[in-house]
Amino acid sequence: MNNLKNNKLAKRIVIALSILSIVGIISQQVENSLDKEAIKDYVQENFKEDNGNDEHINFEIGDRDEDTFLEYIGF
């Protein structure tokens, strides 16, 4: 009986991790398909370039490659 509960729990954990991984991979694909230059131009034309603390927006932050597996799957 206890073995059956462990099997169900293990299956649920595997399913949950699989779903999270798939969602992360899809989000990365969507992010990579965005036209970053068009977004940058839109933001520069329609928003103020600094916040209230005189800190400028750094557009290069999102241009780096993912370094770890967790960053690759979107976490």
Backbone as numpy.savetxt, mean C-alpha at the origin, in Angstrom:
# Nx Ny Nz CAx CAy CAz Cx Cy Cz
-11.02 -34.43 18.63 -11.84 -33.23 18.63 -10.97 -31.96 18.63
-9.94 -31.99 19.47 -9.05 -30.83 19.56 -8.27 -30.65 18.26
-7.90 -31.75 17.62 -7.18 -31.69 16.35 -8.03 -31.05 15.26
-9.32 -31.34 15.27 -10.24 -30.76 14.30 -10.34 -29.24 14.47
-10.36 -28.76 15.71 -10.40 -27.32 15.97 -9.12 -26.65 15.49
-7.98 -27.32 15.70 -6.70 -26.77 15.26 -6.65 -26.67 13.74
-7.20 -27.68 13.05 -7.23 -27.66 11.58 -8.09 -26.51 11.07
-9.25 -26.31 11.69 -10.13 -25.21 11.27 -9.45 -23.86 11.51
-8.80 -23.73 12.66 -8.11 -22.48 12.97 -6.97 -22.24 11.98
-6.21 -23.26 11.67 -5.11 -23.12 10.72 -5.63 -22.73 9.34
-6.72 -23.33 8.92 -7.31 -22.99 7.61 -7.77 -21.54 7.60
-8.38 -21.09 8.67 -8.84 -19.70 8.75 -7.67 -18.72 8.70
-6.60 -19.06 9.40 -5.43 -18.19 9.40 -4.82 -18.12 8.00
-4.70 -19.25 7.33 -4.15 -19.28 5.98 -5.03 -18.48 5.02
-6.34 -18.63 5.14 -7.26 -17.90 4.28 -7.15 -16.40 4.53
-7.09 -16.00 5.80 -6.99 -14.58 6.14 -5.69 -13.98 5.61
-4.58 -14.69 5.79 -3.30 -14.19 5.28 -3.29 -14.13 3.76
-3.91 -15.09 3.12 -3.99 -15.09 1.66 -4.79 -13.89 1.16
-5.91 -13.63 1.80 -6.75 -12.49 1.40 -5.99 -11.18 1.60
-5.31 -11.04 2.74 -4.54 -9.81 2.99 -3.42 -9.64 1.96
-2.76 -10.74 1.62 -1.69 -10.66 0.62 -2.24 -10.27 -0.75
-3.36 -10.84 -1.13 -3.96 -10.52 -2.43 -4.38 -9.06 -2.48
-5.00 -8.57 -1.42 -5.40 -7.16 -1.37 -4.18 -6.26 -1.45
-3.11 -6.61 -0.75 -1.89 -5.81 -0.79 -1.27 -5.79 -2.17
-1.22 -6.95 -2.83 -0.64 -7.02 -4.18 -1.47 -6.22 -5.16
-2.79 -6.32 -5.06 -3.66 -5.54 -5.95 -3.47 -4.05 -5.72
-3.35 -3.64 -4.46 -3.16 -2.21 -4.19 -1.83 -1.71 -4.75
-0.79 -2.55 -4.71 0.48 -2.17 -5.29 0.38 -2.03 -6.81
-0.35 -2.93 -7.45 -0.52 -2.85 -8.90 -1.28 -1.59 -9.29
-2.30 -1.24 -8.51 -3.06 -0.02 -8.78 -2.15 1.19 -8.59
-1.38 1.20 -7.52 -0.47 2.32 -7.26 0.55 2.47 -8.39
1.08 1.36 -8.86 2.07 1.42 -9.94 1.45 1.84 -11.28
0.15 1.65 -11.44 -0.48 2.02 -12.72 -0.92 3.48 -12.76
-0.83 4.19 -11.64 -1.23 5.60 -11.61 -0.22 6.45 -12.38
-0.70 7.49 -13.03 0.16 8.43 -13.72 0.64 9.47 -12.70
1.81 9.21 -12.14 2.30 10.04 -11.04 2.59 11.46 -11.48
3.04 11.65 -12.69 3.32 13.00 -13.18 2.03 13.81 -13.29
0.95 13.18 -13.76 -0.33 13.89 -13.87 -0.86 14.24 -12.49
-0.70 13.34 -11.54 -1.15 13.62 -10.17 -0.32 14.75 -9.57
0.98 14.71 -9.81 1.87 15.76 -9.30 1.48 17.12 -9.88
1.23 17.16 -11.20 0.82 18.42 -11.83 -0.50 18.92 -11.26
-1.45 18.02 -11.06 -2.75 18.40 -10.51 -2.59 18.97 -9.11
-1.79 18.31 -8.29 -1.60 18.78 -6.92 -0.90 20.14 -6.92
0.11 20.31 -7.76 0.82 21.58 -7.79 -0.07 22.71 -8.27
-0.99 22.43 -9.18 -1.87 23.48 -9.70 -3.03 23.81 -8.77
-3.49 22.83 -8.00 -4.73 23.02 -7.25 -4.59 23.08 -5.74
-3.40 22.87 -5.22 -3.21 22.91 -3.78 -2.04 23.81 -3.43
-2.07 24.29 -2.21 -0.97 25.08 -1.70 0.26 24.18 -1.54
1.44 24.70 -1.82 2.64 23.87 -1.79 3.24 23.68 -0.42
2.73 24.30 0.59 3.26 24.08 1.93 2.13 24.02 2.93
2.42 23.38 4.04 1.42 23.34 5.10 1.66 24.51 6.04
0.97 24.55 7.09 1.08 25.67 8.00 2.43 25.79 8.69
3.24 24.77 8.63 4.53 24.78 9.31 5.69 25.11 8.38
5.39 25.65 7.20 6.40 25.99 6.19 7.24 24.79 5.75
6.64 23.60 5.79 7.31 22.41 5.29 6.80 22.15 3.89
7.71 22.00 2.94 7.32 21.81 1.55 6.95 20.35 1.29
6.11 20.15 0.31 5.70 18.81 -0.07 6.85 18.13 -0.81
7.16 16.89 -0.42 8.22 16.13 -1.08 7.57 15.06 -1.95
7.57 15.27 -3.27 6.92 14.35 -4.19 7.76 13.10 -4.45
9.02 13.09 -4.06 9.88 11.95 -4.36 9.71 10.81 -3.36
9.01 11.00 -2.27 8.85 9.95 -1.26 8.21 8.71 -1.86
7.17 8.86 -2.65 6.46 7.72 -3.21 7.12 7.10 -4.41
8.22 7.67 -4.90 8.87 7.16 -6.10 9.91 6.09 -5.83
10.20 5.80 -4.58 11.22 4.80 -4.30 10.62 3.40 -4.44
11.47 2.43 -4.70 11.03 1.05 -4.83 10.78 0.44 -3.46
9.95 -0.58 -3.43 9.67 -1.27 -2.18 10.90 -2.09 -1.81
11.34 -1.98 -0.56 12.56 -2.65 -0.13 12.30 -4.02 0.48
11.15 -4.20 1.10 10.86 -5.46 1.78 9.63 -6.10 1.18
9.42 -7.36 1.51 8.26 -8.08 1.01 6.97 -7.44 1.52
6.96 -7.00 2.79 5.74 -6.37 3.32 5.41 -5.09 2.60
6.41 -4.30 2.20 6.14 -3.09 1.43 5.63 -3.45 0.05
6.15 -4.55 -0.52 5.71 -4.97 -1.85 4.24 -5.36 -1.86
3.80 -6.03 -0.79 2.39 -6.45 -0.76 1.49 -5.37 -0.20
2.04 -4.21 0.13 1.20 -3.07 0.47 1.06 -2.74 1.93
1.92 -3.27 2.77 1.82 -2.97 4.20 3.00 -2.19 4.69
